[in-house]
Amino acid sequence: MKSALALMALGAAALPVAAVAQTSVTIAETAPVVTLNVTESVEAAPNVATIGTGVQTRSPTAAQAMKDNAAKMDGLIAALAKAGVAKDDIQTSGINLNAQYDYSNRDGQQAVPRFLGYEASNQLNVKVRDVKKVGALLDTLVQAGATNINGPSFSIEDPSPLQAQARATALKTAKVQADFYAQAAGYRSARLVSIAESNSGGNAPMPMLASARFKADAAPTPVEPGQVSASVTLTVQYALER
């Protein structure tokens, strides 16, 4: 094979430049190819929690609804800061202002919608870097005036080490499967041809829901972070060789 390639190289060198530029060689895979999809996951304790929270206010005028809402949100943000949440970990996720109407029927008769006022809402996403404090922080938010809470959702801030473990395991699994197919089909070995990867890292599959009810003398809201997983899916191709 080396001699043939050398002769090809010498022949190409002897050709005019224009002829060499038009020359292309494609070597197709002639052996049977096995394509495998392998997914592996690694679990670990989360180190970050994300909470959605916010305030809603209603007033006869839009301006007053927004003003009242801003005052309540200032109190909520101040409570988060006092609880040790960094400013960079607090992000506004939505501000809404809507007119509210009562569309209910009276005495079975279609009534003209009755204007109730304006409702303003301001929502935050809060990142908590100490998952042990999530329960206490939920209670703090409600004490500070939060009217809705969703989450927490748990994750790992840097999932790359877990993904590396999952990737190595997935590749080993793929090799074992490819060798099995090679031997079962009467071939000597399986040679890796290509790898494609997709991954998801360090996130819990579903967030927990927290109630916005709070009693001053109650114990902190119980929160269990559990485990989160990082997964890697490999699509690999092996050529079967005799």
XYZ file of N, CA and C in Angstrom:
726
model
N 0.832 -1.216 0.000
C 0.000 0.000 0.000
C 0.858 1.254 0.000
N 1.957 1.252 0.822
C 2.833 2.423 0.847
C 3.455 2.663 -0.521
N 3.864 1.579 -1.224
C 4.473 1.738 -2.546
C 3.473 2.326 -3.518
N 2.249 1.854 -3.477
C 1.223 2.379 -4.384
C 0.991 3.860 -4.135
N 0.932 4.257 -2.844
C 0.725 5.676 -2.513
C 1.902 6.507 -2.969
N 3.124 5.959 -2.841
C 4.314 6.688 -3.274
C 4.300 6.899 -4.776
N 3.909 5.870 -5.548
C 3.833 6.008 -7.006
C 2.793 7.040 -7.397
N 1.670 7.037 -6.675
C 0.635 8.045 -6.951
C 1.167 9.448 -6.707
N 1.932 9.616 -5.603
C 2.488 10.924 -5.276
C 3.482 11.370 -6.336
N 4.341 10.435 -6.804
C 5.316 10.781 -7.833
C 4.623 11.127 -9.139
N 3.587 10.349 -9.467
C 2.848 10.635 -10.704
C 2.183 11.982 -10.648
N 1.624 12.326 -9.484
C 0.967 13.623 -9.330
C 1.972 14.751 -9.439
N 3.192 14.545 -8.885
C 4.211 15.590 -8.935
C 4.652 15.865 -10.359
N 4.552 14.852 -11.225
C 5.014 15.021 -12.601
C 3.986 15.726 -13.470
N 2.756 15.840 -12.991
C 1.697 16.470 -13.777
C 1.799 17.986 -13.698
N 1.226 18.688 -14.678
C 1.158 20.148 -14.582
C 0.360 20.563 -13.355
N 0.599 21.798 -12.891
C -0.067 22.283 -11.683
C -1.567 22.275 -11.835
N -2.070 22.698 -12.996
C -3.514 22.757 -13.216
C -4.130 21.371 -13.103
N -3.459 20.334 -13.582
C -3.982 18.980 -13.525
C -4.017 18.474 -12.091
N -3.006 18.792 -11.291
C -2.967 18.372 -9.893
C -4.106 19.008 -9.116
N -4.411 20.243 -9.387
C -5.464 20.952 -8.671
C -6.823 20.316 -8.904
N -7.024 19.629 -10.020
C -8.303 19.020 -10.343
C -8.406 17.582 -9.848
N -7.333 17.050 -9.270
C -7.317 15.655 -8.840
C -7.894 15.527 -7.436
N -8.779 14.556 -7.211
C -9.307 14.276 -5.876
C -9.412 12.775 -5.717
N -9.148 12.312 -4.501
C -9.193 10.890 -4.199
C -10.126 10.679 -3.024
N -11.122 9.821 -3.155
C -12.056 9.494 -2.079
C -11.943 8.016 -1.765
N -11.688 7.722 -0.496
C -11.576 6.336 -0.061
C -12.816 5.994 0.730
N -13.670 5.152 0.209
C -14.921 4.777 0.865
C -14.687 3.614 1.816
N -15.480 3.574 2.914
C -15.402 2.471 3.852
C -16.087 1.260 3.228
N -15.326 0.188 3.074
C -15.879 -0.998 2.416
C -16.349 -2.051 3.415
N -15.909 -1.967 4.655
C -16.315 -2.949 5.656
C -17.730 -2.634 6.154
N -18.439 -3.639 6.671
C -19.742 -3.372 7.289
C -19.581 -2.410 8.458
N -20.557 -1.515 8.625
C -20.480 -0.502 9.682
C -21.671 -0.677 10.632
N -21.378 -0.707 11.924
C -22.414 -0.786 12.955
C -22.577 0.598 13.594
N -23.805 1.098 13.658
C -24.090 2.386 14.294
C -24.792 2.135 15.621
N -24.257 2.709 16.700
C -24.791 2.492 18.047
C -25.128 3.824 18.710
N -26.239 3.857 19.430
C -26.600 5.006 20.264
C -26.543 4.567 21.721
N -25.654 5.172 22.481
C -25.432 4.770 23.871
C -25.589 5.988 24.778
N -26.395 5.847 25.831
C -26.591 6.921 26.810
C -26.158 6.440 28.181
N -25.344 7.239 28.859
C -24.921 6.949 30.223
C -25.134 8.196 31.087
N -25.499 7.975 32.357
C -25.747 9.082 33.289
C -24.941 8.882 34.560
N -24.579 10.008 35.176
C -23.885 9.993 36.462
C -24.642 10.926 37.399
N -24.915 10.466 38.606
C -25.668 11.260 39.578
C -24.753 11.839 40.645
N -25.177 12.998 41.191
C -24.430 13.649 42.269
C -25.366 14.595 43.001
N -24.946 15.022 44.180
C -25.744 15.976 44.949
C -25.667 17.361 44.296
N -26.784 18.072 44.172
C -26.759 19.402 43.561
C -26.090 20.424 44.467
N -25.552 21.460 43.860
C -24.948 22.537 44.652
C -25.559 23.900 44.352
N -26.594 23.935 43.519
C -27.270 25.188 43.183
C -28.773 24.924 43.111
N -29.552 25.890 43.617
C -31.011 25.821 43.493
C -31.498 27.122 42.865
N -32.535 27.026 42.056
C -33.139 28.203 41.435
C -34.598 28.299 41.866
N -34.973 29.477 42.337
C -36.331 29.725 42.823
C -36.959 30.832 41.992
N -38.189 30.633 41.588
C -38.953 31.697 40.954
C -39.877 32.317 41.982
N -39.921 33.633 42.039
C -40.771 34.311 43.015
C -41.182 35.673 42.472
N -42.116 36.315 43.149
C -42.550 37.626 42.682
C -43.682 38.181 43.511
N -44.164 39.344 43.099
C -45.259 40.017 43.810
C -46.308 40.466 42.804
N -47.563 40.489 43.255
C -48.676 40.992 42.466
C -49.415 42.047 43.269
N -49.830 43.087 42.601
C -50.602 44.145 43.250
C -51.748 44.560 42.341
N -52.825 45.056 42.943
C -53.976 45.514 42.164
C -54.426 46.874 42.682
N -54.665 47.809 41.772
C -55.094 49.166 42.119
C -56.052 49.683 41.052
N -56.812 50.741 41.366
C -57.766 51.286 40.390
C -57.092 51.847 39.142
N -55.856 52.337 39.273
C -55.159 52.906 38.124
C -53.889 52.114 37.841
N -53.464 52.160 36.581
C -52.255 51.445 36.185
C -51.033 51.998 36.907
N -50.967 53.324 37.016
C -49.806 53.954 37.653
C -49.687 53.537 39.110
N -50.819 53.480 39.812
C -50.773 53.110 41.223
C -50.425 51.640 41.392
N -50.934 50.792 40.484
C -50.613 49.367 40.558
C -49.110 49.148 40.392
N -48.501 49.855 39.437
C -47.065 49.718 39.221
C -46.269 50.296 40.387
N -46.765 51.400 40.946
C -46.062 52.028 42.077
C -46.086 51.111 43.296
N -47.260 50.538 43.586
C -47.368 49.628 44.727
C -46.505 48.388 44.507
N -46.494 47.910 43.265
C -45.719 46.722 42.950
C -44.233 46.971 43.128
N -43.773 48.149 42.676
C -42.355 48.489 42.805
C -41.932 48.542 44.262
N -42.809 49.082 45.120
C -42.487 49.175 46.544
C -42.358 47.780 47.155
N -43.278 46.881 46.804
C -43.208 45.526 47.343
C -41.984 44.771 46.815
N -41.666 45.007 45.534
C -40.505 44.328 44.972
C -39.214 44.831 45.600
N -39.142 46.106 45.895
C -37.960 46.646 46.594
C -37.764 45.925 47.925
N -38.866 45.680 48.652
C -38.778 44.975 49.922
C -38.328 43.539 49.746
N -38.796 42.913 48.669
C -38.420 41.523 48.404
C -36.934 41.414 48.078
N -36.440 42.319 47.233
C -35.030 42.304 46.860
C -34.146 42.603 48.074
N -34.598 43.526 48.929
C -33.841 43.850 50.136
C -33.760 42.635 51.059
N -34.844 41.875 51.159
C -34.839 40.670 52.002
C -33.884 39.627 51.454
N -33.823 39.504 50.130
C -32.886 38.557 49.515
C -31.441 38.956 49.801
N -31.162 40.250 49.681
C -29.808 40.733 49.958
C -29.435 40.482 51.417
N -30.380 40.735 52.328
C -30.117 40.515 53.752
C -29.875 39.043 54.045
N -30.514 38.164 53.258
C -30.344 36.726 53.454
C -29.048 36.209 52.837
N -28.281 37.101 52.197
C -26.981 36.706 51.654
C -26.975 36.343 50.189
N -28.067 36.614 49.464
C -28.102 36.334 48.035
C -27.419 37.476 47.287
N -26.439 37.152 46.465
C -25.686 38.172 45.728
C -26.571 38.828 44.669
N -26.283 40.077 44.361
C -27.060 40.824 43.373
C -27.033 40.136 42.009
N -25.885 39.574 41.645
C -25.760 38.897 40.351
C -26.602 37.637 40.262
N -27.072 37.135 41.405
C -27.891 35.922 41.426
C -29.381 36.224 41.464
N -29.747 37.485 41.290
C -31.151 37.898 41.248
C -31.422 38.485 39.872
N -32.378 37.915 39.154
C -32.658 38.357 37.783
C -34.162 38.511 37.571
N -34.558 39.657 37.031
C -35.961 39.869 36.682
C -36.318 38.980 35.491
N -37.401 38.218 35.635
C -37.815 37.308 34.563
C -39.087 37.767 33.854
N -39.789 38.760 34.438
C -40.998 39.239 33.760
C -41.710 40.316 34.552
N -42.182 41.329 33.857
C -43.011 42.391 34.448
C -44.274 42.507 33.605
N -45.424 42.458 34.263
C -46.693 42.490 33.540
C -47.662 43.471 34.178
N -48.483 44.081 33.328
C -49.547 44.978 33.779
C -50.772 44.694 32.922
N -51.882 44.350 33.576
C -53.093 43.993 32.838
C -54.323 44.571 33.507
N -55.268 44.998 32.689
C -56.579 45.409 33.198
C -57.366 44.174 33.608
N -58.087 44.252 34.721
C -58.850 43.133 35.240
C -60.350 43.426 35.137
N -61.120 42.434 34.638
C -62.569 42.592 34.484
C -63.285 41.403 35.106
N -64.502 41.655 35.543
C -65.375 40.604 36.051
C -66.366 40.249 34.941
N -66.260 39.011 34.410
C -67.114 38.583 33.310
C -68.260 37.676 33.785
N -68.453 37.546 35.077
C -69.452 36.615 35.590
C -70.867 37.062 35.231
N -71.732 36.078 34.983
C -73.144 36.348 34.676
C -73.932 36.543 35.968
N -74.913 37.401 35.921
C -75.762 37.660 37.076
C -77.195 37.256 36.743
N -77.739 36.387 37.579
C -79.117 35.909 37.371
C -79.294 35.258 36.009
N -78.238 34.610 35.527
C -78.332 33.933 34.251
C -78.333 34.843 33.048
N -78.139 36.122 33.261
C -78.147 37.085 32.167
C -76.717 37.504 31.819
N -76.484 37.699 30.543
C -75.174 38.165 30.104
C -74.968 39.592 30.578
N -73.938 39.811 31.375
C -73.692 41.138 31.936
C -72.537 41.812 31.216
N -72.543 43.107 31.231
C -71.421 43.871 30.686
C -70.220 43.669 31.602
N -69.044 43.367 31.051
C -67.861 43.178 31.901
C -67.644 44.361 32.839
N -67.384 44.037 34.109
C -67.197 45.080 35.122
C -65.707 45.285 35.372
N -65.239 46.504 35.206
C -63.819 46.821 35.387
C -63.462 46.750 36.868
N -62.404 45.993 37.192
C -61.980 45.813 38.580
C -60.742 46.630 38.934
N -59.955 46.970 37.953
C -58.720 47.700 38.218
C -57.579 47.123 37.393
N -56.378 47.474 37.797
C -55.185 46.998 37.088
C -54.364 46.112 38.016
N -53.854 45.045 37.448
C -52.998 44.131 38.203
C -51.588 44.176 37.642
N -50.630 44.430 38.505
C -49.212 44.472 38.120
C -48.488 43.315 38.788
N -47.559 42.738 38.086
C -46.756 41.648 38.654
C -45.305 41.801 38.221
N -44.418 41.371 39.095
C -42.980 41.412 38.828
C -42.395 40.094 39.315
N -41.700 39.386 38.427
C -41.185 38.060 38.739
C -39.657 38.051 38.747
N -39.100 37.245 39.644
C -37.654 37.117 39.769
C -37.246 35.647 39.671
N -36.064 35.414 39.130
C -35.373 34.129 39.256
C -34.213 34.331 40.219
N -34.171 33.519 41.248
C -33.162 33.670 42.298
C -32.303 32.413 42.351
N -30.998 32.588 42.250
C -30.073 31.456 42.334
C -29.545 31.370 43.767
N -29.685 30.209 44.361
C -29.239 29.983 45.738
C -28.054 29.029 45.691
N -26.925 29.474 46.199
C -25.690 28.688 46.095
C -25.420 27.809 47.318
N -26.290 27.878 48.305
C -26.214 26.973 49.458
C -27.569 26.286 49.559
N -27.650 25.061 49.042
C -28.946 24.390 48.963
C -29.527 24.094 50.342
N -28.704 24.082 51.385
C -29.203 23.842 52.733
C -30.074 24.999 53.233
N -29.947 26.167 52.617
C -30.688 27.336 53.071
C -31.957 27.604 52.261
N -32.279 26.710 51.335
C -33.421 26.963 50.454
C -34.726 27.059 51.232
N -34.975 26.125 52.159
C -36.222 26.139 52.920
C -36.407 27.431 53.696
N -35.363 27.848 54.403
C -35.442 29.084 55.178
C -35.637 30.294 54.267
N -35.012 30.273 53.086
C -35.145 31.394 52.168
C -36.572 31.494 51.624
N -37.209 30.356 51.373
C -38.604 30.373 50.921
C -39.492 31.080 51.944
N -39.292 30.772 53.210
C -40.074 31.416 54.259
C -39.769 32.909 54.348
N -38.509 33.259 54.161
C -38.112 34.668 54.177
C -38.806 35.442 53.056
N -38.898 34.826 51.890
C -39.543 35.477 50.750
C -41.006 35.783 51.045
N -41.703 34.822 51.637
C -43.122 35.033 51.941
C -43.283 36.108 53.007
N -42.436 36.083 54.021
C -42.466 37.130 55.049
C -42.236 38.509 54.438
N -41.405 38.568 53.396
C -41.063 39.847 52.778
C -42.116 40.313 51.776
N -43.171 39.522 51.563
C -44.258 39.980 50.701
C -44.422 39.230 49.400
N -43.668 38.170 49.177
C -43.837 37.397 47.944
C -45.237 36.808 47.886
N -45.888 36.941 46.735
C -47.238 36.402 46.568
C -47.249 35.140 45.720
N -46.133 34.784 45.136
C -46.044 33.506 44.428
C -44.606 32.992 44.468
N -44.508 31.688 44.537
C -43.212 31.008 44.555
C -43.335 29.753 43.710
N -42.343 29.490 42.871
C -42.288 28.205 42.179
C -40.849 27.699 42.189
N -40.716 26.396 42.190
C -39.422 25.784 42.385
C -39.355 25.220 43.796
N -38.168 24.939 44.303
C -36.883 25.154 43.631
C -36.568 24.057 42.612
N -35.729 24.419 41.652
C -35.147 23.420 40.766
C -33.660 23.338 41.098
N -33.156 22.114 41.171
C -31.782 21.891 41.600
C -30.895 21.519 40.418
N -29.639 21.926 40.506
C -28.688 21.635 39.436
C -27.271 21.649 39.989
N -26.344 21.296 39.119
C -24.913 21.392 39.436
C -24.333 22.490 38.557
N -23.686 23.440 39.179
C -23.230 24.617 38.439
C -22.244 24.255 37.330
N -21.312 23.359 37.607
C -20.355 22.920 36.591
C -20.496 21.416 36.403
N -21.305 20.982 35.439
C -21.526 19.543 35.259
C -20.449 18.840 34.447
N -19.430 19.571 33.988
C -18.445 18.964 33.080
C -17.720 17.756 33.677
N -17.351 17.726 34.967
C -16.720 16.499 35.492
C -17.653 15.297 35.427
N -18.942 15.503 35.719
C -19.897 14.402 35.629
C -20.071 13.955 34.184
N -20.121 14.917 33.277
C -20.252 14.571 31.858
C -19.046 13.787 31.364
N -17.857 14.132 31.866
C -16.650 13.402 31.470
C -16.740 11.941 31.912
N -17.244 11.713 33.135
C -17.418 10.339 33.605
C -18.436 9.593 32.742
N -19.562 10.257 32.458
C -20.600 9.624 31.644
C -20.091 9.339 30.233
N -19.291 10.245 29.697
C -18.743 10.087 28.340
C -17.817 8.858 28.278
N -16.940 8.735 29.281
C -16.004 7.605 29.299
C -16.762 6.282 29.417
N -17.776 6.269 30.271
C -18.562 5.044 30.437
C -19.319 4.702 29.156
N -19.881 5.716 28.499
C -20.637 5.492 27.262
C -19.741 4.925 26.167
N -18.521 5.439 26.080
C -17.605 4.950 25.049
C -17.201 3.502 25.304
N -16.985 3.166 26.577
C -16.653 1.775 26.907
C -17.820 0.848 26.581
N -19.018 1.307 26.913
C -20.211 0.500 26.620
C -20.364 0.279 25.118
N -20.134 1.345 24.350
C -20.249 1.235 22.894
C -19.232 0.241 22.335
N -18.013 0.257 22.866
C -16.971 -0.653 22.398
C -17.344 -2.104 22.682
N -17.879 -2.360 23.875
C -18.293 -3.721 24.232
C -19.386 -4.202 23.290
N -20.358 -3.325 23.004
C -21.447 -3.709 22.107
C -20.927 -3.971 20.691
N -20.016 -3.102 20.225
C -19.482 -3.260 18.872
C -18.692 -4.564 18.752
N -17.897 -4.878 19.773
C -17.139 -6.130 19.746
C -18.072 -7.338 19.733
N -19.179 -7.229 20.458
C -20.150 -8.328 20.462
C -20.710 -8.551 19.062
N -21.113 -7.467 18.398
C -21.653 -7.599 17.047
C -20.608 -8.157 16.076
N -19.368 -7.696 16.243
C -18.306 -8.182 15.357
C -18.131 -9.689 15.495
N -18.022 -10.172 16.728
C -17.813 -11.598 16.952
C -19.037 -12.411 16.541
N -20.224 -11.880 16.837
C -21.448 -12.606 16.490
C -21.613 -12.729 14.982
N -21.084 -11.752 14.243
C -21.208 -11.764 12.784
C -20.025 -12.418 12.096
N -19.082 -12.951 12.889
C -17.963 -13.656 12.304
C -16.785 -12.783 11.936
N -16.686 -11.605 12.526
C -15.563 -10.712 12.250
C -14.597 -10.732 13.429
N -13.377 -10.307 13.169
C -12.324 -10.370 14.185
C -12.418 -9.221 15.185
N -12.672 -8.006 14.713
C -12.663 -6.848 15.598
C -13.551 -5.735 15.050
N -13.749 -4.700 15.880
C -14.521 -3.522 15.479
C -13.622 -2.299 15.592
N -13.533 -1.551 14.513
C -12.676 -0.360 14.475
C -13.541 0.900 14.491
N -13.242 1.817 15.429
C -14.024 3.049 15.574
C -13.869 3.921 14.336
N -15.014 4.381 13.813
C -15.015 5.203 12.606
C -15.426 6.641 12.911
N -16.481 6.822 13.724
C -16.954 8.185 14.019
C -17.649 8.235 15.371
N -17.670 9.455 15.966
C -18.352 9.689 17.241
C -19.111 11.010 17.134
N -20.357 11.008 17.568
C -21.135 12.243 17.706
C -21.745 12.245 19.106
N -21.814 13.427 19.736
C -22.242 13.495 21.138
C -23.334 14.530 21.338
N -24.254 14.194 22.237
C -25.192 15.176 22.784
C -25.240 14.936 24.281
N -25.432 15.992 25.065
C -25.408 15.818 26.514
C -26.362 16.776 27.203
N -26.690 16.426 28.421
C -27.441 17.312 29.315
C -26.766 17.215 30.662
N -26.664 18.345 31.346
C -25.819 18.293 32.529
C -26.381 18.892 33.780
N -26.366 18.098 34.848
C -26.553 18.600 36.195
C -27.885 19.208 36.504
N -28.964 18.734 35.894
C -30.267 19.302 36.176
C -31.226 18.236 36.672
N -32.080 18.644 37.615
C -33.125 17.734 38.070
C -34.202 17.654 37.005
N -34.842 16.491 36.819
C -35.833 16.361 35.769
C -37.063 17.224 35.968
N -37.513 17.419 37.217
C -38.710 18.203 37.484
C -38.492 19.067 38.708
N -38.916 20.366 38.684
C -38.789 21.198 39.868
C -39.814 20.826 40.927
N -39.490 21.100 42.168
C -40.443 20.926 43.249
C -41.305 22.171 43.331
N -42.510 22.035 43.864
C -43.398 23.169 44.031
C -43.473 23.522 45.505
N -43.396 24.814 45.793
C -43.422 25.261 47.177
C -44.657 26.123 47.421
N -45.274 25.973 48.569
C -46.449 26.759 48.897
C -46.052 28.140 49.371
N -46.897 29.122 49.099
C -46.624 30.487 49.513
C -47.237 30.798 50.866
N -47.724 29.795 51.586
C -48.283 30.003 52.908
C -47.179 29.926 53.959
N -47.308 30.768 54.987
C -46.235 30.821 55.994
C -46.821 31.196 57.339
N -46.326 30.540 58.388
C -46.685 30.911 59.751
C -45.422 31.298 60.498
N -45.488 32.360 61.243
C -44.296 32.905 61.891
C -43.654 31.909 62.852
N -44.494 31.063 63.485
C -43.938 30.148 64.474
C -43.673 28.757 63.892
N -43.775 28.629 62.569
C -43.586 27.326 61.940
C -42.111 27.042 61.713
N -41.790 25.740 61.603
C -40.421 25.352 61.276
C -40.151 25.723 59.827
N -38.864 25.859 59.439
C -38.551 26.187 58.035
C -39.168 25.171 57.084
N -39.571 25.651 55.923
C -40.159 24.778 54.920
C -39.187 23.651 54.580
N -39.595 22.387 54.714
C -38.671 21.288 54.417
C -38.401 21.177 52.920
N -37.138 21.061 52.581
C -36.723 20.929 51.181
C -35.675 19.832 51.097
N -35.875 18.889 50.193
C -34.930 17.789 49.989
C -34.316 17.904 48.593
N -33.026 18.203 48.497
C -32.403 18.390 47.174
C -32.222 17.110 46.383
N -32.128 15.963 47.073
C -31.973 14.701 46.353
C -30.712 14.663 45.505
N -30.813 14.014 44.350
C -29.695 13.870 43.423
C -30.098 14.402 42.051
N -29.123 14.917 41.336
C -29.336 15.318 39.946
C -28.365 14.517 39.080
N -28.640 14.471 37.794
C -27.809 13.652 36.920
C -27.307 14.443 35.729
N -26.154 14.032 35.242
C -25.602 14.541 33.986
C -25.500 13.349 33.052
N -25.981 13.507 31.837
C -25.984 12.386 30.906
C -25.318 12.762 29.595
N -24.759 11.747 28.950
C -24.124 11.905 27.650
C -24.660 10.810 26.735
N -25.055 11.207 25.536
C -25.485 10.240 24.514
C -24.487 10.280 23.367
N -23.914 9.123 23.062
C -22.967 9.004 21.955
C -23.596 8.228 20.807
N -23.426 8.753 19.626
C -23.743 7.995 18.408
C -22.416 7.628 17.778
N -22.098 6.341 17.799
C -20.776 5.894 17.346
C -20.930 4.890 16.223
N -19.961 4.883 15.342
C -19.931 3.924 14.237
C -18.634 3.119 14.297
N -18.772 1.807 14.161
C -17.631 0.906 14.137
C -17.643 0.114 12.833
N -16.485 0.019 12.212
C -16.338 -0.849 11.036
C -15.918 -2.226 11.498
N -16.586 -3.242 11.011
C -16.267 -4.623 11.372
C -15.172 -5.151 10.451
N -14.099 -5.659 11.054
C -12.946 -6.105 10.280
C -12.655 -7.576 10.512
N -12.227 -8.254 9.443
C -11.883 -9.672 9.544
C -10.425 -9.837 9.982
